[in-house]
PDB file of C-alpha atoms in Angstrom:
ATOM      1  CA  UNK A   1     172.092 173.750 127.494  1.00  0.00           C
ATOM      2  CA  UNK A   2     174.624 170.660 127.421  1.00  0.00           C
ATOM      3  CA  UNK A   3     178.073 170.709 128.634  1.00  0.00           C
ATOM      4  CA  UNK A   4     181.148 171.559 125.450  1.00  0.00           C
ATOM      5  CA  UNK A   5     183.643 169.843 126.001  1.00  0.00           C
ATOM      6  CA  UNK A   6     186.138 171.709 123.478  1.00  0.00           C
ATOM      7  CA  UNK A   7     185.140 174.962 121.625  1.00  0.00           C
ATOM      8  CA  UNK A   8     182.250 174.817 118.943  1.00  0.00           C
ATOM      9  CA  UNK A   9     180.820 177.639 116.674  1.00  0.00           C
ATOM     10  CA  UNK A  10     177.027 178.947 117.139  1.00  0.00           C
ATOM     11  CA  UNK A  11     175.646 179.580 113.891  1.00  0.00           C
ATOM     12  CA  UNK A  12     171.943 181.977 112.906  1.00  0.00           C
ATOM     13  CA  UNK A  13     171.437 181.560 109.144  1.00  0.00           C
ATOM     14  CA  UNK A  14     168.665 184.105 108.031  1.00  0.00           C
ATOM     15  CA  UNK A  15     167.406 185.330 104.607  1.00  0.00           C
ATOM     16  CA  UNK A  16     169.904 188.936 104.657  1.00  0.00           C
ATOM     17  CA  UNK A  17     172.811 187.672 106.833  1.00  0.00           C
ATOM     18  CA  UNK A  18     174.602 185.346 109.282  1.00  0.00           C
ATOM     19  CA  UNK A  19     175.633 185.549 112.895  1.00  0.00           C
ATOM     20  CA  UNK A  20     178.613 183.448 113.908  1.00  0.00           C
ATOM     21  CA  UNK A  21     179.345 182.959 117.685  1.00  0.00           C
ATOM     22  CA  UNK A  22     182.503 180.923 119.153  1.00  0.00           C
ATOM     23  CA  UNK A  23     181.406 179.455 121.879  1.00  0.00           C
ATOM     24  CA  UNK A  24     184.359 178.146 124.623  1.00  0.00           C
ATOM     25  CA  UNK A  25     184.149 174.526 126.972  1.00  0.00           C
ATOM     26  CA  UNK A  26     181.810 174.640 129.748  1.00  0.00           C
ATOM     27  CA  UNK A  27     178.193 175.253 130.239  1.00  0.00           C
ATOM     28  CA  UNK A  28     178.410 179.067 129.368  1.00  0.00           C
ATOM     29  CA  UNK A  29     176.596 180.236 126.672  1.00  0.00           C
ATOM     30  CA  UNK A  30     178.709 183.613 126.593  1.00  0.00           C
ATOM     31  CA  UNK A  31     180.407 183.759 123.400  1.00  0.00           C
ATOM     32  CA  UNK A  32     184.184 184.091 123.465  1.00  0.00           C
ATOM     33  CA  UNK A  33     184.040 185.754 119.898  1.00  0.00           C
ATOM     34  CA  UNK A  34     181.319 186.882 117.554  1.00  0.00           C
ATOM     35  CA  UNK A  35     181.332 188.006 114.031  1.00  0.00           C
ATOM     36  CA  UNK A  36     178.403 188.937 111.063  1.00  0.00           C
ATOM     37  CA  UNK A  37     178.235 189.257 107.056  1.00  0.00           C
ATOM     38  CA  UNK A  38     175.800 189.633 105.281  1.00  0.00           C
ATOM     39  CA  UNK A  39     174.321 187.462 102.125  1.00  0.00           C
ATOM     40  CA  UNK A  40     171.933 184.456 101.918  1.00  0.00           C
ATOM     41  CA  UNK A  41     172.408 181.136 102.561  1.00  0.00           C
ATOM     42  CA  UNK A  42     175.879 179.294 101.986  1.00  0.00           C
ATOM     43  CA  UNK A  43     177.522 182.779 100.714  1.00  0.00           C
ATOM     44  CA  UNK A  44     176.822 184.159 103.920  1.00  0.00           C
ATOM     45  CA  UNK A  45     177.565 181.384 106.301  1.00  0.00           C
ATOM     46  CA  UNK A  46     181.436 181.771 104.248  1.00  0.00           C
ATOM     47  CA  UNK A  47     181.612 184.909 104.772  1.00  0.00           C
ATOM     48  CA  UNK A  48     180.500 185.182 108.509  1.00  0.00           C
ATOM     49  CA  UNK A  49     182.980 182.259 109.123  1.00  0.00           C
ATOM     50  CA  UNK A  50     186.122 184.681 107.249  1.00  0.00           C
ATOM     51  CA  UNK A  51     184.849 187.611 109.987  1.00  0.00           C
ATOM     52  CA  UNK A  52     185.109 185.379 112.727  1.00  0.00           C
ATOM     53  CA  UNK A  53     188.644 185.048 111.719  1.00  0.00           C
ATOM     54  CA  UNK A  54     189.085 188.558 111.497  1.00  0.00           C
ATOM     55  CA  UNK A  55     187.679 188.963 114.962  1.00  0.00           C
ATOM     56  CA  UNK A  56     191.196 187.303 116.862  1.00  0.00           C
ATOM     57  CA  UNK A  57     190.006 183.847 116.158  1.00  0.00           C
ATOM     58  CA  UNK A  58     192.950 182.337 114.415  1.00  0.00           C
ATOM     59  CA  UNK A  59     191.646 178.799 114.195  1.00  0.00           C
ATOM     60  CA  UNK A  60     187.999 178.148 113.899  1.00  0.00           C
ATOM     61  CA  UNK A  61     186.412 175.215 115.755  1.00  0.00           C
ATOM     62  CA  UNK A  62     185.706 171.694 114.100  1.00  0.00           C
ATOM     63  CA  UNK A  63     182.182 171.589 114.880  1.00  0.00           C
ATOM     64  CA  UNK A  64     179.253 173.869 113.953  1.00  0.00           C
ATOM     65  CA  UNK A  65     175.413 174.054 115.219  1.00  0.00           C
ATOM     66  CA  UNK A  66     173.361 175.842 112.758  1.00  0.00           C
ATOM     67  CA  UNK A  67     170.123 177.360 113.492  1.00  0.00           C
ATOM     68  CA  UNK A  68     168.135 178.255 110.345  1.00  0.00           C
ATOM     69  CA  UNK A  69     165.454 181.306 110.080  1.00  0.00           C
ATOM     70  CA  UNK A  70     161.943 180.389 109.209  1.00  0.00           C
ATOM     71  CA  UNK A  71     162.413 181.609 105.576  1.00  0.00           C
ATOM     72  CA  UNK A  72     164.551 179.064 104.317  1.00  0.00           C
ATOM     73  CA  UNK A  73     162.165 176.300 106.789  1.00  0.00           C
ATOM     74  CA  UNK A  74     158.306 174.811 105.850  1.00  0.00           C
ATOM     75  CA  UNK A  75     156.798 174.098 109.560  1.00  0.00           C
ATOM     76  CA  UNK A  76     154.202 171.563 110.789  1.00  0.00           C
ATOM     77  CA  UNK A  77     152.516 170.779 114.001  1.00  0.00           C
ATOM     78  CA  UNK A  78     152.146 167.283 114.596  1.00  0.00           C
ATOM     79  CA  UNK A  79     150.664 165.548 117.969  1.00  0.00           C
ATOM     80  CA  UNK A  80     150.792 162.359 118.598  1.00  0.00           C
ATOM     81  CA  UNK A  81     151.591 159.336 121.266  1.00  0.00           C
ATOM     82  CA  UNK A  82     153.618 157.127 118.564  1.00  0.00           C
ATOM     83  CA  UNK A  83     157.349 156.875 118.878  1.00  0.00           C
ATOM     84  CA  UNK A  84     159.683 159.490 117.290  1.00  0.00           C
ATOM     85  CA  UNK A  85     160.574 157.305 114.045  1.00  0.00           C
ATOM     86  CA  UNK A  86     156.315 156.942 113.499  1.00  0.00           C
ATOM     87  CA  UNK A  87     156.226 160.671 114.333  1.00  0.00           C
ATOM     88  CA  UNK A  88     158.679 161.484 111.567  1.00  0.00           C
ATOM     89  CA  UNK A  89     157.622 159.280 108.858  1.00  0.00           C
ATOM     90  CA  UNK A  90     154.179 160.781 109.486  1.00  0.00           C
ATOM     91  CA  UNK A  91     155.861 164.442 109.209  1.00  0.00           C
ATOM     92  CA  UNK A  92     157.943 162.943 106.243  1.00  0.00           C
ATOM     93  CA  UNK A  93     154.752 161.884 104.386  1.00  0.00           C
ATOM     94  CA  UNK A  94     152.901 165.600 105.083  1.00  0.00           C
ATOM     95  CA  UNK A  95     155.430 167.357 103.258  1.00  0.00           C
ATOM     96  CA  UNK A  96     155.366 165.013 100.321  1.00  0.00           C
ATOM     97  CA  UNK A  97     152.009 165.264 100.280  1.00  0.00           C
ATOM     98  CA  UNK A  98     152.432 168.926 100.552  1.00  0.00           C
ATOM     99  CA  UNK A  99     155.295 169.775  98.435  1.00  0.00           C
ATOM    100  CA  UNK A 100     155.044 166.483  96.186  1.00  0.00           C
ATOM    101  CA  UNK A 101     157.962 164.343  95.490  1.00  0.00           C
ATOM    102  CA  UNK A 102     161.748 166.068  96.150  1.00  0.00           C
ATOM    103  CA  UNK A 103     164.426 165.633  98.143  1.00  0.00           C
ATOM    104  CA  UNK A 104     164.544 167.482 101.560  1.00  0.00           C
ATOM    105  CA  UNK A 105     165.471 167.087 105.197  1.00  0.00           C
ATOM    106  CA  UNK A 106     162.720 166.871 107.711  1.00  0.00           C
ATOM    107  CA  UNK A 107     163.840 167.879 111.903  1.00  0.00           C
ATOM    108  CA  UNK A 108     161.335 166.860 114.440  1.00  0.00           C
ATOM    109  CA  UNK A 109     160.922 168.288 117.616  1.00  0.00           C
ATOM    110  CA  UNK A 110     158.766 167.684 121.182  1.00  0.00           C
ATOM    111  CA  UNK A 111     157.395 170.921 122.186  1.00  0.00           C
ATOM    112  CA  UNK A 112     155.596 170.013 125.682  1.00  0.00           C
ATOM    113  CA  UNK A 113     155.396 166.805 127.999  1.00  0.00           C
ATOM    114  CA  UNK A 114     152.196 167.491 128.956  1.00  0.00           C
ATOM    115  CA  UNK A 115     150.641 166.195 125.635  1.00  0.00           C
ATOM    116  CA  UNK A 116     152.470 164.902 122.309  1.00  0.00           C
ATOM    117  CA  UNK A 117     152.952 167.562 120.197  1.00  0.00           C
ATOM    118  CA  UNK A 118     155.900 167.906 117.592  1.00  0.00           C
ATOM    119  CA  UNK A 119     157.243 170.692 115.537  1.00  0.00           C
ATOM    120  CA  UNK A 120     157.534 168.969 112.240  1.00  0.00           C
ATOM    121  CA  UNK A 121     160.280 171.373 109.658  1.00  0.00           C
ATOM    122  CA  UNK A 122     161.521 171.114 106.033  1.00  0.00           C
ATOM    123  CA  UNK A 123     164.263 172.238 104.656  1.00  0.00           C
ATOM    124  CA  UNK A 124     165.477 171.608 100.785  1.00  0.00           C
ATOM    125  CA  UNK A 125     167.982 169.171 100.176  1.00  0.00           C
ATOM    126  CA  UNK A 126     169.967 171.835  97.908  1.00  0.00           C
ATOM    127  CA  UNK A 127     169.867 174.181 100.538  1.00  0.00           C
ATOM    128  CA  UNK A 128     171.287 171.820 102.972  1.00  0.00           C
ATOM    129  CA  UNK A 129     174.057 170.419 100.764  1.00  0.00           C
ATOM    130  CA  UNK A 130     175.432 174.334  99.589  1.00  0.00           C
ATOM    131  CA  UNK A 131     175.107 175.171 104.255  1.00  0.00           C
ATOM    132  CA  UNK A 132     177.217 172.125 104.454  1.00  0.00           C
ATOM    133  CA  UNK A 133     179.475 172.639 101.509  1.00  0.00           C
ATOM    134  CA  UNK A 134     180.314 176.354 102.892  1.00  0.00           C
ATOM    135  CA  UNK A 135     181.651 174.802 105.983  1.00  0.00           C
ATOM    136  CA  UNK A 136     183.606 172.080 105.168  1.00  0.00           C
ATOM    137  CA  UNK A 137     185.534 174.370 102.750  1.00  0.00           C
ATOM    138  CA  UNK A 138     186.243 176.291 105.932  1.00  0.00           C
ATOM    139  CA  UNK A 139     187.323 173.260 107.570  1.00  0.00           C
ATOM    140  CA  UNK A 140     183.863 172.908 109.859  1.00  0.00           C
ATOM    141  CA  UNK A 141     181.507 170.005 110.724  1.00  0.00           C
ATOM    142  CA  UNK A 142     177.802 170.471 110.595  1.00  0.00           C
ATOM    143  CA  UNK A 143     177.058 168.916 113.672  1.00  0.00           C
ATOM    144  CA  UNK A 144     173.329 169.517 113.937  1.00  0.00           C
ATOM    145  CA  UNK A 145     170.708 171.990 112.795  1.00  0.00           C
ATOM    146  CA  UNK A 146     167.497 173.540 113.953  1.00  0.00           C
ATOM    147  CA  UNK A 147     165.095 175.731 113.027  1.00  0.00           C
ATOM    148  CA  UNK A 148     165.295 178.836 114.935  1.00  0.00           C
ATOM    149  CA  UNK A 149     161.421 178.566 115.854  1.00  0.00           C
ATOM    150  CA  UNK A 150     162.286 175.708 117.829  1.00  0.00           C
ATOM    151  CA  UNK A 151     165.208 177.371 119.634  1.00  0.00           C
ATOM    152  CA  UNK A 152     163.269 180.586 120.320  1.00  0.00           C
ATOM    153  CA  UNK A 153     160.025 178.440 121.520  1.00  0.00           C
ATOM    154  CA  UNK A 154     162.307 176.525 124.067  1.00  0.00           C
ATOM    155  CA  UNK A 155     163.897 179.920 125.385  1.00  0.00           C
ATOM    156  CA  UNK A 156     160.713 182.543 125.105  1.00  0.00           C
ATOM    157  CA  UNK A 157     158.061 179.776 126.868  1.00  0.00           C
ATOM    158  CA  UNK A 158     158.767 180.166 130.332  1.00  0.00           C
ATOM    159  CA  UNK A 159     158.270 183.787 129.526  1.00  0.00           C
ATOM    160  CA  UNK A 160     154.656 183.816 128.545  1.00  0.00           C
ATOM    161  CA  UNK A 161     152.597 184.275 131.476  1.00  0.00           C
ATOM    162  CA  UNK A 162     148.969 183.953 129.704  1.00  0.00           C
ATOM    163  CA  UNK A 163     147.838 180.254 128.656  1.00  0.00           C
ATOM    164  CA  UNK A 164     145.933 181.490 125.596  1.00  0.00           C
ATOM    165  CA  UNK A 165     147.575 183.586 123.545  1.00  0.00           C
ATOM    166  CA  UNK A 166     149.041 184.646 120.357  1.00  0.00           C
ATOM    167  CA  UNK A 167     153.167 184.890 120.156  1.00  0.00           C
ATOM    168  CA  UNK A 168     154.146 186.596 116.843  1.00  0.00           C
ATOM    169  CA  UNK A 169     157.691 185.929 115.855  1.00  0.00           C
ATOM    170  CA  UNK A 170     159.098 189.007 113.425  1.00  0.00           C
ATOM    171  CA  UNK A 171     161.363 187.663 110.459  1.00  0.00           C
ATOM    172  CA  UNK A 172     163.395 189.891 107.858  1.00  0.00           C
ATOM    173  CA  UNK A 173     160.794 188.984 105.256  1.00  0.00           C
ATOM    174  CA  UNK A 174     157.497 188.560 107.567  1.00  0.00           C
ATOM    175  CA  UNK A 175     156.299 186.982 110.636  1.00  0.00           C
ATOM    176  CA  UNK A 176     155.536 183.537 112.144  1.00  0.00           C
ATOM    177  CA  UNK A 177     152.404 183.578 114.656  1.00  0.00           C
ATOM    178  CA  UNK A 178     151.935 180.882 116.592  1.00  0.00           C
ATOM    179  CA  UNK A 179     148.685 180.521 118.821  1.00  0.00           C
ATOM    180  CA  UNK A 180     148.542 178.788 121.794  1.00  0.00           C
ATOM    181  CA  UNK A 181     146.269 176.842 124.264  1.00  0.00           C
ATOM    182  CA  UNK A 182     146.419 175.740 128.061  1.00  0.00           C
ATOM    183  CA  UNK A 183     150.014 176.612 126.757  1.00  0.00           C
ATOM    184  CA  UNK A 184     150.874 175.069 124.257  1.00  0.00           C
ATOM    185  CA  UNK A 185     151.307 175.410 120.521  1.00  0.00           C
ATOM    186  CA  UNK A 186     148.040 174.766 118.455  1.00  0.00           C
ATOM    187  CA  UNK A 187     148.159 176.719 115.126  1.00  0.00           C
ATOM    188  CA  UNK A 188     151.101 178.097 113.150  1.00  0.00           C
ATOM    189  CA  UNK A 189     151.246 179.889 110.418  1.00  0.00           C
ATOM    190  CA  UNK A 190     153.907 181.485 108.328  1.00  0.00           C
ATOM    191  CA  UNK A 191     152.546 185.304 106.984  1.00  0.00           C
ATOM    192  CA  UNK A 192     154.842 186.946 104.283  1.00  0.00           C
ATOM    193  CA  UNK A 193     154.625 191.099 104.546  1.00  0.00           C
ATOM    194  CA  UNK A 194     157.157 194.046 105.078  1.00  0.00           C
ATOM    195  CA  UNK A 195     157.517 193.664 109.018  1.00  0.00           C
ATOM    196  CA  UNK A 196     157.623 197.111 109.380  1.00  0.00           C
ATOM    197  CA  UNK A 197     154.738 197.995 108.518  1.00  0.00           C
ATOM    198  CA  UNK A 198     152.503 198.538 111.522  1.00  0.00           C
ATOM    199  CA  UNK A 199     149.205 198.816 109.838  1.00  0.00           C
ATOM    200  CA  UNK A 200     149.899 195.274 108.320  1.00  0.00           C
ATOM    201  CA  UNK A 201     151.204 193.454 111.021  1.00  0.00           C
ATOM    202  CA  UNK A 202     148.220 194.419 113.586  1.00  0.00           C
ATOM    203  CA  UNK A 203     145.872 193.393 110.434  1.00  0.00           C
ATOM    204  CA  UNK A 204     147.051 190.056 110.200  1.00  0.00           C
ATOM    205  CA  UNK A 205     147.341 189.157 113.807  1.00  0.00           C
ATOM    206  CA  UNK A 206     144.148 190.280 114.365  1.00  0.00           C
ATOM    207  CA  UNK A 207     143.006 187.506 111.560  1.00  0.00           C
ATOM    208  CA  UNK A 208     144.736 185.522 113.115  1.00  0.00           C
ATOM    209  CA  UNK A 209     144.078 185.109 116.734  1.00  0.00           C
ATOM    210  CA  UNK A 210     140.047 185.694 115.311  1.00  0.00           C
ATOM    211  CA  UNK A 211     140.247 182.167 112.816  1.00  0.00           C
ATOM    212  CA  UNK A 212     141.947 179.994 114.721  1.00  0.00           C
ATOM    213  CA  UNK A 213     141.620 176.486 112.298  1.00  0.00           C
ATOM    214  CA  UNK A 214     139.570 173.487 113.703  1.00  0.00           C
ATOM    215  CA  UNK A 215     136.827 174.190 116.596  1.00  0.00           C
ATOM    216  CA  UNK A 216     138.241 171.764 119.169  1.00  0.00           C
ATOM    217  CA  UNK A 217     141.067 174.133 119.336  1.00  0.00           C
ATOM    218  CA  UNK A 218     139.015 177.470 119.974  1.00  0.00           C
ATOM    219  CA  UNK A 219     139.576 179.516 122.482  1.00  0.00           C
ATOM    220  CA  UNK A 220     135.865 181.041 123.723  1.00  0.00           C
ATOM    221  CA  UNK A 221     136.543 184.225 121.704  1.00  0.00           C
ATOM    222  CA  UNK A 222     136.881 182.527 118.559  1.00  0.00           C
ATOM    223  CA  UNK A 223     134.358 180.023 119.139  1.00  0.00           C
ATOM    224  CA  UNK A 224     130.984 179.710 117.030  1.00  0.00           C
ATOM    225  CA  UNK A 225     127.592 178.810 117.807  1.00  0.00           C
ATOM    226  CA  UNK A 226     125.079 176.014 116.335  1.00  0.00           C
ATOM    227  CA  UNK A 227     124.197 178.298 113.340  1.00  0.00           C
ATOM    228  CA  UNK A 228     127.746 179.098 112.650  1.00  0.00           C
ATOM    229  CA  UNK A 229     127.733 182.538 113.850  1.00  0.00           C
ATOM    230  CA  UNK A 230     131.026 183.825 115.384  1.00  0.00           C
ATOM    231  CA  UNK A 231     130.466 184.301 119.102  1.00  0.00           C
ATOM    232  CA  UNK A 232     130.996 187.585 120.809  1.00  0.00           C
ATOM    233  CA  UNK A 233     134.774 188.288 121.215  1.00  0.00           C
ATOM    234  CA  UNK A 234     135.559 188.429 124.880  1.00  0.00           C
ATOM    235  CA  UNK A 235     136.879 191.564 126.473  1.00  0.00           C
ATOM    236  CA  UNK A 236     140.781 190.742 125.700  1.00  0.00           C
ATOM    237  CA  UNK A 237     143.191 188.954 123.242  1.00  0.00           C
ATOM    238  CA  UNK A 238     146.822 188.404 124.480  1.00  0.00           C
ATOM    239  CA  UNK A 239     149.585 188.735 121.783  1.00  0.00           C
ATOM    240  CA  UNK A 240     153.213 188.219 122.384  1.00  0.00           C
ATOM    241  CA  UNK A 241     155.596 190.069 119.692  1.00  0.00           C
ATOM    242  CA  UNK A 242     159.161 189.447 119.446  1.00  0.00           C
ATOM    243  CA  UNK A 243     160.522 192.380 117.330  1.00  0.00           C
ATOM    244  CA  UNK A 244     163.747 192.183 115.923  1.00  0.00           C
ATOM    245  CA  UNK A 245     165.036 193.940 119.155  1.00  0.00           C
ATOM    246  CA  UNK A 246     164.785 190.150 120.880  1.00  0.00           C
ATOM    247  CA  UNK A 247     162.876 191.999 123.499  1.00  0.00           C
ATOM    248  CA  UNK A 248     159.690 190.416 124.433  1.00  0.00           C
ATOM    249  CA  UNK A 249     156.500 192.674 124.602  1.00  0.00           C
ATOM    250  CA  UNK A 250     152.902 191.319 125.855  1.00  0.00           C
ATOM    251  CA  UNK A 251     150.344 193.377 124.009  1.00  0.00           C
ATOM    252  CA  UNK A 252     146.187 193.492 125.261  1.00  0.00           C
ATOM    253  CA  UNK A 253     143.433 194.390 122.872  1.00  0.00           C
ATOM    254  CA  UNK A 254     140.509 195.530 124.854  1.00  0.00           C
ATOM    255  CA  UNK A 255     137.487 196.131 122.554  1.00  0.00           C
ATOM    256  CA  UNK A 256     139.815 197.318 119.670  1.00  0.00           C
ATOM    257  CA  UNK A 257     142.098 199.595 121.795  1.00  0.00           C
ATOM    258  CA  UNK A 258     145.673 198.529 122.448  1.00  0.00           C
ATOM    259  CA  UNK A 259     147.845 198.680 125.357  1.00  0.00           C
ATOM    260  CA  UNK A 260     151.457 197.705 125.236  1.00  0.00           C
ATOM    261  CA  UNK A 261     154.301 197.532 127.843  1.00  0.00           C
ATOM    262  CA  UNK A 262     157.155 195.335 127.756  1.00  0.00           C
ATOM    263  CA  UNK A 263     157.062 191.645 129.642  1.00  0.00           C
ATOM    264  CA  UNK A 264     157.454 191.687 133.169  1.00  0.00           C
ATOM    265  CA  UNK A 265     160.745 189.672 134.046  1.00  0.00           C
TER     266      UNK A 265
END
């Protein structure tokens, strides 16, 4: 958290709807106002800005950090010991690869000191110009943007008690699971499906934390053999969900039978 030195507007972007937040000077992260509409993309950043004013905020702040739900964002893992600028022309040259030739904006972000790894995200270039159209026409800067991945991995990883382990992320139109070793993030993968529905959502993170992609990044339960033979699951598989509730729950399959509590503070 850095230090404001004059008020500045807090900004979640996802696929149904738009959370505005005015935060004051200081190192608080307390918002002094807070507002929602909803509405996709630059409709709904317009019309969370005209609640804000609704909500006793007669003049709205010059400068805006926007953090954008995985729906609208393509997401990469990248490691490497390069510099930043080699980092991102490598994560530049992925999504063109990828998506073939277009014009979009590409964020990269360190995820741990321990080794190089970067969270490598997309966004359309049309999709940033109609954000950043919607708030100049309410008189706001875009100051800077992230994915809300990023944001949520920086607050939720000094939660996570386990060092291998799956951490699902629920999304209005899905989920993003991440799997992680010694950790850190490894695998990511974005899974499409009506997040309420139970059945589903244990399905694929089951696939999930079973197929983890490359063997150097197995944990032992997901490991093979010499004749390519899955090897015996071991007794437990850790999965982190964060419902839309924001509360953090540590689930433990133990040969196929679940037991859930919330995370221990």
């Amino acid at each position: 958290m850095s230090l404001r030195w004059r008020s500045e507007l807090l900004l979640e972007l996802r696929m149904r709807g738009c959370q505005a937040q005015l935060l004051g000077p200081g190192w608080t992260q307390q918002s002094q106002a807070s507002a929602s509409a909803g509405g996709s993309g630059g409709s709904a950043l317009s019309a969370a800005l005209a609640a804000l004013r609704l909500a006793d905020v007669d003049t709205l702040p010059s400068i805006a950090h926007l953090r954008v739900a995985d729906e609208y964002v393509l997401h990469r893992l990248i490691e490497g010991d390069g510099p930043r600028s080699a980092m991102l022309e490598q994560a530049r040259a992925h999504f063109d690869q990828a998506l073939g030739p277009g014009e979009r904006h590409v964020m990269l972000m360190p995820l741990g000191r321990r080794r190089r790894r970067w969270l490598a995200s997309a966004v359309n270039a049309s999709d940033l110009a109609a954000w950043t159209d919607a708030l100049q026409q309410a008189g706001v800067h875009l100051e800077d943007m992230q994915p809300m991945l990023f944001d949520e991995w920086q607050h939720l990883r000094g939660q996570i008690r386990d060092e291998d382990a799956v951490l699902a992320l629920l999304r209005e139109e899905g989920a993003t699971l991440i799997r992680l070793i010694d950790g850190l993030p490894v695998d990511l993968l974005w899974e499409r499906f009506d997040p309420g529905d139970s059945a589903t959502l244990d399905r694929r993170l089951r696939a999930f934390a079973r197929t983890p992609q490359g063997r150097s990044l197995r944990p032992a339960w997901a490991q093979t053999d010499h004749s390519g033979t899955p090897a015996p699951a071991e007794a437990t598989q850790v999965i982190y969900l964060l419902p839309e509730s924001r509360t953090l729950c540590r689930y433990v399959w133990d040969n196929d039978a679940a037991r859930t509590g919330p995370l221990e503070p």
